[in-house]
Amino acid sequence: MGLTDLLFFALSAVAIVSGWRVFATDSMVRASFLLLLSFVAVGLIIVMLAAPYIGVATIFMMAVEMMVMALFMVMFMMNPAGLNPMMMVHQHRFSIVAGVLAFAGLTVAILFTSFPGIPVDPAAPVVHDLGIELLGPSMLIFETAGVTLLATMIGSVILSSRSGRFGLADQGSRPPGLEPDGEPAGRQPEQGGGGHHHHHH
């Protein structure tokens, strides 16, 4: 067993254990980072399988997605920073059955599918051809959609801020405590509304 085999088994163990911990942890933020770790391990395995573009793209896409998810949880969840204990799994029996069936189906597909063994010409522009195959003449549409999604995210942050267009977002709210029936853990609304101090320096 060489160094490559040891690295493969180590990354596989990291991907499996961190993926399992996603459903075993009681924090949404920790679950996001555990899922990120699992995808990074899978991406590195894909790089080892001589598919560097897919592997690096997987790492970059999932890293950005999980970081944005964790950031929004910290900003907007009633649960302070998404770190308080909470139930992460629902419909337990259905989830177990679905997971077992999905695992069995993928295992059968891997063991009984005859994959092609046609090597790719090293001089072939694989990434260029893949981009043309996926997007074709729609590159401008995808770029425009990216800018639109960014504008939507900024708009959602502004509208959900403390002094939004419909008044104070935290007026009448009470942040939950870190302990049952404990003191509020987050910022409490100021007496009298308190939305005018932003204009004074």
Coordinates of N, CA and C in Angstrom, one line a residue:
M1 N 0.8 -1.2 0.0 CA 0.0 0.0 0.0 C 0.9 1.2 0.0
G2 N 0.7 2.1 -1.0 CA 1.6 3.2 -1.2 C 1.0 4.5 -0.5
L3 N 1.7 5.6 -0.7 CA 1.3 6.8 -0.1 C -0.1 7.3 -0.7
T4 N -0.3 7.1 -2.0 CA -1.5 7.5 -2.6 C -2.7 6.8 -2.0
D5 N -2.5 5.5 -1.7 CA -3.6 4.7 -1.1 C -3.9 5.2 0.3
L6 N -2.9 5.4 1.0 CA -3.1 5.9 2.4 C -3.8 7.3 2.4
L7 N -3.4 8.2 1.5 CA -4.1 9.5 1.4 C -5.6 9.3 1.0
F8 N -5.8 8.4 0.1 CA -7.2 8.1 -0.4 C -8.0 7.6 0.8
F9 N -7.5 6.7 1.6 CA -8.3 6.2 2.7 C -8.5 7.2 3.8
A10 N -7.5 8.1 4.0 CA -7.6 9.1 5.0 C -8.7 10.1 4.6
L11 N -8.6 10.6 3.3 CA -9.6 11.5 2.9 C -11.0 10.9 2.9
S12 N -11.1 9.6 2.5 CA -12.4 8.9 2.6 C -13.0 8.9 4.0
A13 N -12.1 8.6 5.0 CA -12.5 8.6 6.4 C -13.0 10.0 6.8
V14 N -12.3 11.0 6.4 CA -12.7 12.4 6.8 C -14.0 12.7 6.2
A15 N -14.2 12.4 4.9 CA -15.5 12.7 4.2 C -16.7 12.0 4.9
I16 N -16.5 10.7 5.2 CA -17.6 9.9 5.8 C -17.9 10.4 7.2
V17 N -16.8 10.6 8.0 CA -17.1 10.9 9.4 C -17.7 12.3 9.5
S18 N -17.1 13.3 8.8 CA -17.7 14.7 8.8 C -19.1 14.7 8.2
G19 N -19.4 13.9 7.2 CA -20.7 13.8 6.7 C -21.7 13.3 7.7
W20 N -21.3 12.3 8.4 CA -22.1 11.7 9.5 C -22.4 12.7 10.6
R21 N -21.3 13.5 10.9 CA -21.4 14.4 12.0 C -22.4 15.6 11.6
V22 N -22.6 15.8 10.4 CA -23.6 16.9 9.9 C -24.9 16.6 10.6
F23 N -25.3 15.3 10.6 CA -26.6 14.9 11.1 C -26.6 14.6 12.6
A24 N -25.4 14.6 13.2 CA -25.3 14.2 14.6 C -25.1 15.5 15.5
T25 N -24.6 16.6 14.9 CA -24.4 17.8 15.7 C -25.7 18.5 16.0
D26 N -25.7 19.4 17.0 CA -26.9 20.1 17.3 C -26.8 21.6 17.0
S27 N -26.0 21.9 16.1 CA -25.8 23.3 15.7 C -25.8 23.5 14.2
M28 N -26.5 24.4 13.7 CA -26.6 24.6 12.2 C -25.3 25.1 11.7
V29 N -24.7 26.0 12.4 CA -23.4 26.5 11.9 C -22.3 25.4 11.9
R30 N -22.2 24.7 13.0 CA -21.3 23.5 13.0 C -21.6 22.6 11.9
A31 N -22.9 22.3 11.6 CA -23.2 21.4 10.5 C -22.8 21.9 9.2
S32 N -22.8 23.2 9.0 CA -22.4 23.9 7.7 C -20.9 23.6 7.5
F33 N -20.1 23.8 8.6 CA -18.6 23.7 8.5 C -18.3 22.2 8.3
L34 N -19.0 21.3 9.0 CA -18.7 19.9 8.8 C -19.0 19.4 7.4
L35 N -20.1 20.0 6.8 CA -20.4 19.6 5.5 C -19.4 20.2 4.5
L36 N -18.9 21.4 4.8 CA -17.8 21.9 4.0 C -16.6 21.0 4.1
L37 N -16.2 20.6 5.3 CA -15.1 19.7 5.4 C -15.3 18.4 4.6
S38 N -16.5 17.8 4.6 CA -16.8 16.6 3.9 C -16.6 16.8 2.4
F39 N -17.1 18.0 1.9 CA -17.0 18.3 0.4 C -15.6 18.5 0.0
V40 N -14.8 19.2 0.9 CA -13.4 19.4 0.6 C -12.6 18.1 0.4
A41 N -12.9 17.1 1.4 CA -12.3 15.8 1.3 C -12.7 15.1 0.0
V42 N -14.0 15.2 -0.4 CA -14.4 14.6 -1.7 C -13.8 15.3 -2.8
G43 N -13.6 16.6 -2.8 CA -13.0 17.3 -3.9 C -11.5 16.9 -4.1
L44 N -10.8 16.7 -2.9 CA -9.4 16.2 -3.0 C -9.3 14.8 -3.6
I45 N -10.3 14.0 -3.2 CA -10.3 12.6 -3.8 C -10.5 12.7 -5.3
I46 N -11.4 13.6 -5.8 CA -11.6 13.8 -7.2 C -10.3 14.2 -7.9
V47 N -9.6 15.1 -7.2 CA -8.3 15.6 -7.8 C -7.3 14.4 -7.9
M48 N -7.3 13.5 -6.9 CA -6.5 12.4 -7.0 C -6.8 11.4 -8.1
L49 N -8.1 11.4 -8.5 CA -8.6 10.6 -9.6 C -8.4 11.2 -11.0
A50 N -7.5 12.2 -11.1 CA -7.1 12.8 -12.3 C -8.2 13.6 -12.9
A51 N -9.0 14.2 -12.1 CA -10.1 15.1 -12.6 C -9.9 16.5 -11.8
P52 N -8.8 17.2 -12.0 CA -8.6 18.4 -11.2 C -9.6 19.5 -11.4
Y53 N -10.1 19.7 -12.6 CA -11.1 20.7 -12.7 C -12.4 20.5 -11.9
I54 N -12.9 19.3 -12.0 CA -14.1 19.0 -11.2 C -13.8 19.0 -9.7
G55 N -12.7 18.5 -9.3 CA -12.3 18.5 -7.9 C -12.2 19.9 -7.3
V56 N -11.4 20.8 -8.0 CA -11.2 22.2 -7.5 C -12.5 22.9 -7.6
A57 N -13.3 22.7 -8.6 CA -14.6 23.4 -8.7 C -15.5 23.0 -7.6
T58 N -15.5 21.7 -7.2 CA -16.3 21.3 -6.1 C -15.9 22.0 -4.8
I59 N -14.6 22.1 -4.6 CA -14.1 22.7 -3.3 C -14.5 24.2 -3.3
F60 N -14.3 24.9 -4.4 CA -14.5 26.3 -4.4 C -16.0 26.6 -4.3
M61 N -16.9 25.8 -5.0 CA -18.3 26.1 -5.0 C -18.9 25.8 -3.6
M62 N -18.5 24.6 -3.0 CA -19.0 24.3 -1.7 C -18.5 25.1 -0.6
A63 N -17.2 25.6 -0.7 CA -16.6 26.5 0.3 C -17.4 27.8 0.3
V64 N -17.7 28.4 -0.8 CA -18.4 29.6 -0.9 C -19.8 29.4 -0.4
E65 N -20.5 28.3 -0.8 CA -21.9 28.1 -0.4 C -22.0 27.9 1.1
M66 N -21.1 27.1 1.7 CA -21.2 26.8 3.1 C -20.9 28.0 3.9
M67 N -19.9 28.8 3.5 CA -19.6 30.0 4.2 C -20.7 31.1 4.2
V68 N -21.4 31.2 3.0 CA -22.5 32.1 2.9 C -23.6 31.6 3.8
M69 N -23.9 30.3 3.8 CA -25.0 29.8 4.6 C -24.7 30.0 6.1
A70 N -23.5 29.8 6.6 CA -23.1 30.0 8.0 C -23.2 31.5 8.3
L71 N -22.8 32.4 7.4 CA -22.9 33.8 7.6 C -24.3 34.3 7.8
F72 N -25.2 33.8 7.0 CA -26.6 34.2 7.1 C -27.3 33.6 8.3
M73 N -26.8 32.4 8.7 CA -27.3 31.9 10.0 C -26.9 32.8 11.2
V74 N -25.7 33.2 11.2 CA -25.2 34.1 12.3 C -26.0 35.4 12.3
M75 N -26.2 35.9 11.1 CA -26.9 37.3 11.0 C -28.3 37.2 11.4
F76 N -29.1 36.2 10.9 CA -30.5 36.3 10.9 C -31.3 35.3 11.8
M77 N -30.6 34.3 12.3 CA -31.3 33.3 13.1 C -31.7 33.8 14.4
M78 N -32.9 33.5 14.9 CA -33.3 33.8 16.3 C -32.4 33.1 17.3
N79 N -32.0 31.9 16.9 CA -31.1 31.1 17.7 C -29.7 31.9 17.6
P80 N -29.2 32.4 18.7 CA -28.0 33.2 18.6 C -26.8 32.5 17.9
A81 N -26.5 33.1 16.7 CA -25.3 32.6 15.9 C -25.5 31.1 15.4
G82 N -26.7 30.6 15.6 CA -27.0 29.2 15.2 C -26.2 28.2 16.0
L83 N -25.8 28.6 17.2 CA -24.9 27.7 18.0 C -25.7 27.0 19.1
N84 N -26.9 27.5 19.4 CA -27.6 26.9 20.5 C -28.1 25.5 20.1
P85 N -28.2 24.5 21.1 CA -28.7 23.2 20.7 C -30.1 23.2 20.1
M86 N -30.2 22.5 19.0 CA -31.5 22.4 18.4 C -31.6 21.0 17.6
M87 N -32.8 20.6 17.3 CA -33.0 19.3 16.6 C -32.6 19.5 15.2
M88 N -31.7 18.7 14.6 CA -31.2 18.9 13.3 C -31.9 17.9 12.3
V89 N -32.5 16.8 12.8 CA -33.0 15.8 12.0 C -34.5 15.6 12.3
H90 N -35.3 15.6 11.2 CA -36.7 15.4 11.4 C -37.1 14.2 10.5
Q91 N -38.3 13.6 10.8 CA -38.8 12.5 10.1 C -37.7 11.3 10.0
H92 N -37.4 10.9 11.2 CA -36.3 9.9 11.4 C -36.4 8.7 10.5
R93 N -37.6 8.0 10.6 CA -37.8 6.8 9.9 C -37.7 7.0 8.4
F94 N -38.3 8.0 7.9 CA -38.3 8.3 6.4 C -36.8 8.6 6.0
S95 N -36.1 9.3 6.9 CA -34.7 9.7 6.5 C -33.8 8.4 6.5
I96 N -34.0 7.5 7.4 CA -33.2 6.3 7.4 C -33.5 5.4 6.2
V97 N -34.8 5.3 5.9 CA -35.2 4.5 4.7 C -34.6 5.1 3.5
A98 N -34.8 6.4 3.3 CA -34.3 7.1 2.1 C -32.8 6.9 2.0
G99 N -32.1 7.1 3.1 CA -30.6 7.0 3.1 C -30.1 5.6 2.7
V100 N -30.8 4.6 3.3 CA -30.4 3.2 2.9 C -30.7 2.9 1.5
L101 N -31.8 3.3 1.0 CA -32.2 3.0 -0.4 C -31.2 3.8 -1.4
A102 N -30.9 5.0 -1.1 CA -30.0 5.8 -1.9 C -28.6 5.1 -1.9
F103 N -28.1 4.7 -0.7 CA -26.8 4.0 -0.7 C -26.8 2.7 -1.4
A104 N -27.9 1.9 -1.3 CA -28.0 0.6 -2.1 C -28.0 0.9 -3.6
G105 N -28.8 1.9 -4.0 CA -28.9 2.2 -5.4 C -27.6 2.6 -6.0
L106 N -26.9 3.5 -5.3 CA -25.5 3.9 -5.8 C -24.5 2.8 -5.8
T107 N -24.6 1.9 -4.8 CA -23.7 0.8 -4.7 C -23.9 -0.2 -5.9
V108 N -25.2 -0.4 -6.2 CA -25.5 -1.3 -7.4 C -25.1 -0.7 -8.7
A109 N -25.3 0.6 -8.8 CA -24.9 1.3 -10.0 C -23.3 1.3 -10.2
I110 N -22.6 1.4 -9.1 CA -21.1 1.4 -9.2 C -20.6 0.0 -9.6
L111 N -21.2 -1.0 -8.9 CA -20.7 -2.4 -9.1 C -21.1 -3.0 -10.4
F112 N -22.2 -2.6 -11.0 CA -22.8 -3.3 -12.1 C -22.8 -2.5 -13.4
T113 N -22.3 -1.3 -13.3 CA -22.3 -0.4 -14.5 C -20.9 -0.6 -15.2
S114 N -21.0 -0.7 -16.5 CA -19.8 -0.8 -17.3 C -19.4 0.5 -17.8
F115 N -18.4 1.1 -17.1 CA -18.0 2.5 -17.4 C -17.0 2.4 -18.6
P116 N -17.1 3.4 -19.5 CA -16.1 3.5 -20.6 C -14.7 3.7 -20.2
G117 N -13.8 3.1 -21.0 CA -12.4 3.2 -20.6 C -11.6 3.9 -21.7
I118 N -12.3 4.9 -22.3 CA -11.6 5.7 -23.4 C -10.8 6.8 -22.9
P119 N -9.5 6.8 -23.0 CA -8.6 7.9 -22.5 C -8.8 9.2 -23.3
V120 N -8.7 10.3 -22.6 CA -8.8 11.6 -23.2 C -7.4 12.0 -23.7
D121 N -7.4 12.6 -24.9 CA -6.2 13.1 -25.5 C -5.7 14.2 -24.6
P122 N -4.4 14.2 -24.1 CA -3.8 15.2 -23.3 C -3.9 16.6 -23.9
A123 N -3.9 16.7 -25.2 CA -3.9 18.0 -25.9 C -5.3 18.5 -26.1
A124 N -6.3 17.8 -25.7 CA -7.7 18.2 -25.9 C -8.0 19.3 -24.9
P125 N -8.7 20.4 -25.4 CA -9.1 21.5 -24.5 C -10.3 21.1 -23.7
V126 N -10.1 20.3 -22.6 CA -11.3 19.7 -21.9 C -12.1 20.8 -21.2
V127 N -11.5 21.7 -20.5 CA -12.3 22.7 -19.8 C -13.0 23.6 -20.8
H128 N -12.4 24.0 -21.9 CA -13.1 24.8 -22.9 C -14.3 24.1 -23.5
D129 N -14.1 22.8 -23.8 CA -15.2 22.0 -24.4 C -16.3 21.8 -23.4
L130 N -15.9 21.6 -22.1 CA -16.9 21.4 -21.1 C -17.8 22.7 -20.9
G131 N -17.1 23.8 -20.9 CA -17.8 25.1 -20.8 C -18.8 25.3 -21.9
I132 N -18.4 25.0 -23.1 CA -19.3 25.1 -24.3 C -20.4 24.1 -24.2
E133 N -20.2 22.9 -23.7 CA -21.2 21.9 -23.6 C -22.2 22.3 -22.5
L134 N -21.8 22.9 -21.4 CA -22.7 23.2 -20.3 C -23.5 24.5 -20.6
L135 N -22.8 25.6 -21.1 CA -23.4 26.9 -21.2 C -23.8 27.2 -22.7
G136 N -23.0 26.8 -23.6 CA -23.2 27.1 -25.0 C -23.3 28.6 -25.2
P137 N -24.3 29.2 -25.8 CA -24.3 30.6 -26.0 C -25.0 31.4 -24.9
S138 N -25.1 30.7 -23.7 CA -25.9 31.3 -22.6 C -25.0 31.9 -21.5
M139 N -23.7 32.2 -21.8 CA -22.8 32.7 -20.8 C -23.3 34.1 -20.3
L140 N -23.8 35.0 -21.2 CA -24.3 36.3 -20.7 C -25.5 36.1 -19.8
I141 N -26.3 35.1 -20.0 CA -27.5 34.9 -19.2 C -27.0 34.5 -17.8
F142 N -26.0 33.6 -17.7 CA -25.5 33.2 -16.4 C -24.8 34.3 -15.7
E143 N -24.1 35.1 -16.4 CA -23.4 36.2 -15.7 C -24.4 37.2 -15.2
T144 N -25.5 37.5 -16.0 CA -26.5 38.4 -15.5 C -27.2 37.8 -14.3
A145 N -27.5 36.5 -14.3 CA -28.2 35.9 -13.2 C -27.3 36.1 -11.9
G146 N -26.0 36.0 -12.0 CA -25.1 36.1 -10.9 C -25.2 37.5 -10.3
V147 N -25.2 38.5 -11.1 CA -25.4 39.9 -10.6 C -26.7 40.1 -10.0
T148 N -27.8 39.5 -10.6 CA -29.1 39.7 -10.1 C -29.2 39.0 -8.7
L149 N -28.6 37.8 -8.5 CA -28.6 37.2 -7.2 C -27.9 38.0 -6.2
L150 N -26.8 38.6 -6.6 CA -26.0 39.5 -5.6 C -26.9 40.7 -5.2
A151 N -27.6 41.3 -6.2 CA -28.4 42.4 -5.8 C -29.6 42.0 -4.9
T152 N -30.1 40.8 -5.1 CA -31.2 40.2 -4.3 C -30.7 40.0 -2.8
M153 N -29.4 39.5 -2.7 CA -28.9 39.3 -1.4 C -28.7 40.6 -0.6
I154 N -28.2 41.6 -1.3 CA -28.0 42.9 -0.7 C -29.3 43.5 -0.3
G155 N -30.3 43.4 -1.2 CA -31.6 43.9 -0.9 C -32.3 43.3 0.3
S156 N -32.1 41.9 0.4 CA -32.6 41.2 1.6 C -32.0 41.7 2.9
V157 N -30.7 41.9 2.9 CA -30.0 42.4 4.1 C -30.5 43.8 4.5
I158 N -30.7 44.6 3.5 CA -31.2 46.0 3.8 C -32.6 46.0 4.3
L159 N -33.5 45.2 3.7 CA -34.9 45.2 4.1 C -35.1 44.5 5.5
S160 N -34.2 43.6 5.9 CA -34.3 42.9 7.1 C -33.4 43.6 8.2
S161 N -32.8 44.7 7.9 CA -32.0 45.4 8.9 C -32.9 46.0 10.0
R162 N -32.2 46.6 11.0 CA -33.0 47.1 12.1 C -33.9 48.3 11.8
S163 N -33.4 49.1 10.9 CA -34.3 50.3 10.5 C -34.7 50.1 9.1
G164 N -35.5 49.1 8.8 CA -36.0 48.9 7.5 C -37.1 49.8 7.1
R165 N -37.6 49.7 5.9 CA -38.6 50.6 5.4 C -40.0 50.5 6.1
F166 N -40.2 49.3 6.8 CA -41.4 49.1 7.5 C -41.3 49.3 9.0
G167 N -40.2 50.0 9.4 CA -40.0 50.3 10.8 C -38.9 49.5 11.4
L168 N -38.8 49.5 12.7 CA -37.7 48.8 13.4 C -38.0 47.3 13.4
A169 N -36.9 46.6 12.9 CA -37.1 45.1 12.8 C -37.2 44.4 14.1
D170 N -36.5 45.0 15.2 CA -36.5 44.3 16.5 C -37.5 44.9 17.5
Q171 N -38.4 45.7 17.0 CA -39.3 46.3 17.9 C -40.3 45.3 18.5
G172 N -40.3 45.1 19.8 CA -41.2 44.1 20.4 C -40.6 42.7 20.4
S173 N -39.4 42.5 19.9 CA -38.8 41.2 19.9 C -38.0 41.0 21.1
R174 N -37.7 39.7 21.5 CA -36.9 39.4 22.6 C -36.0 38.2 22.2
P175 N -34.7 38.4 22.1 CA -33.8 37.3 21.7 C -33.8 36.2 22.7
P176 N -33.7 35.0 22.3 CA -33.7 33.8 23.2 C -32.5 33.8 24.1
G177 N -32.6 33.1 25.2 CA -31.5 33.0 26.1 C -30.6 31.8 25.8
L178 N -29.4 31.8 26.3 CA -28.6 30.6 26.1 C -29.0 29.4 27.0
E179 N -29.7 29.7 28.1 CA -30.2 28.7 29.0 C -31.7 28.8 29.0
P180 N -32.4 27.7 29.3 CA -33.9 27.8 29.3 C -34.4 28.8 30.3
D181 N -35.2 29.7 29.9 CA -35.8 30.8 30.7 C -34.7 31.8 31.2
G182 N -33.5 31.8 30.5 CA -32.4 32.7 30.9 C -32.6 34.0 30.3
E183 N -31.6 34.9 30.6 CA -31.6 36.2 30.1 C -31.3 36.2 28.6
P184 N -31.9 37.2 27.9 CA -31.7 37.2 26.4 C -30.2 37.3 26.1
A185 N -29.8 36.6 25.0 CA -28.4 36.5 24.7 C -28.0 37.5 23.7
G186 N -28.9 38.0 22.9 CA -28.6 39.0 21.9 C -28.9 40.4 22.3
R187 N -28.9 41.3 21.3 CA -29.1 42.7 21.6 C -30.6 42.9 21.8
Q188 N -31.0 43.6 22.8 CA -32.4 43.8 23.1 C -32.9 45.2 22.6
P189 N -34.1 45.3 22.2 CA -34.6 46.6 21.7 C -34.5 47.7 22.8
E190 N -34.1 48.8 22.3 CA -33.9 49.9 23.2 C -35.3 50.5 23.6
Q191 N -35.4 51.1 24.8 CA -36.6 51.7 25.2 C -37.0 52.9 24.3
G192 N -38.2 53.0 23.9 CA -38.6 54.1 23.0 C -38.4 53.9 21.6
G193 N -38.0 52.7 21.2 CA -37.8 52.4 19.8 C -36.3 52.5 19.4
G194 N -35.7 53.7 19.8 CA -34.3 53.8 19.6 C -33.8 53.7 18.2
G195 N -34.4 54.2 17.2 CA -33.9 54.1 15.9 C -33.3 55.3 15.3
H196 N -33.2 56.4 16.2 CA -32.7 57.7 15.6 C -31.2 57.9 15.9
H197 N -30.6 57.1 16.7 CA -29.2 57.4 17.1 C -28.3 57.2 15.9
H198 N -28.8 56.5 14.8 CA -27.9 56.3 13.7 C -27.5 57.6 13.0
H199 N -28.4 58.7 13.2 CA -28.1 59.9 12.6 C -27.3 60.9 13.4
H200 N -26.9 60.5 14.6 CA -26.1 61.3 15.4 C -24.7 60.8 15.6
H201 N -23.7 61.6 15.5 CA -22.3 61.2 15.6 C -21.6 61.9 16.7

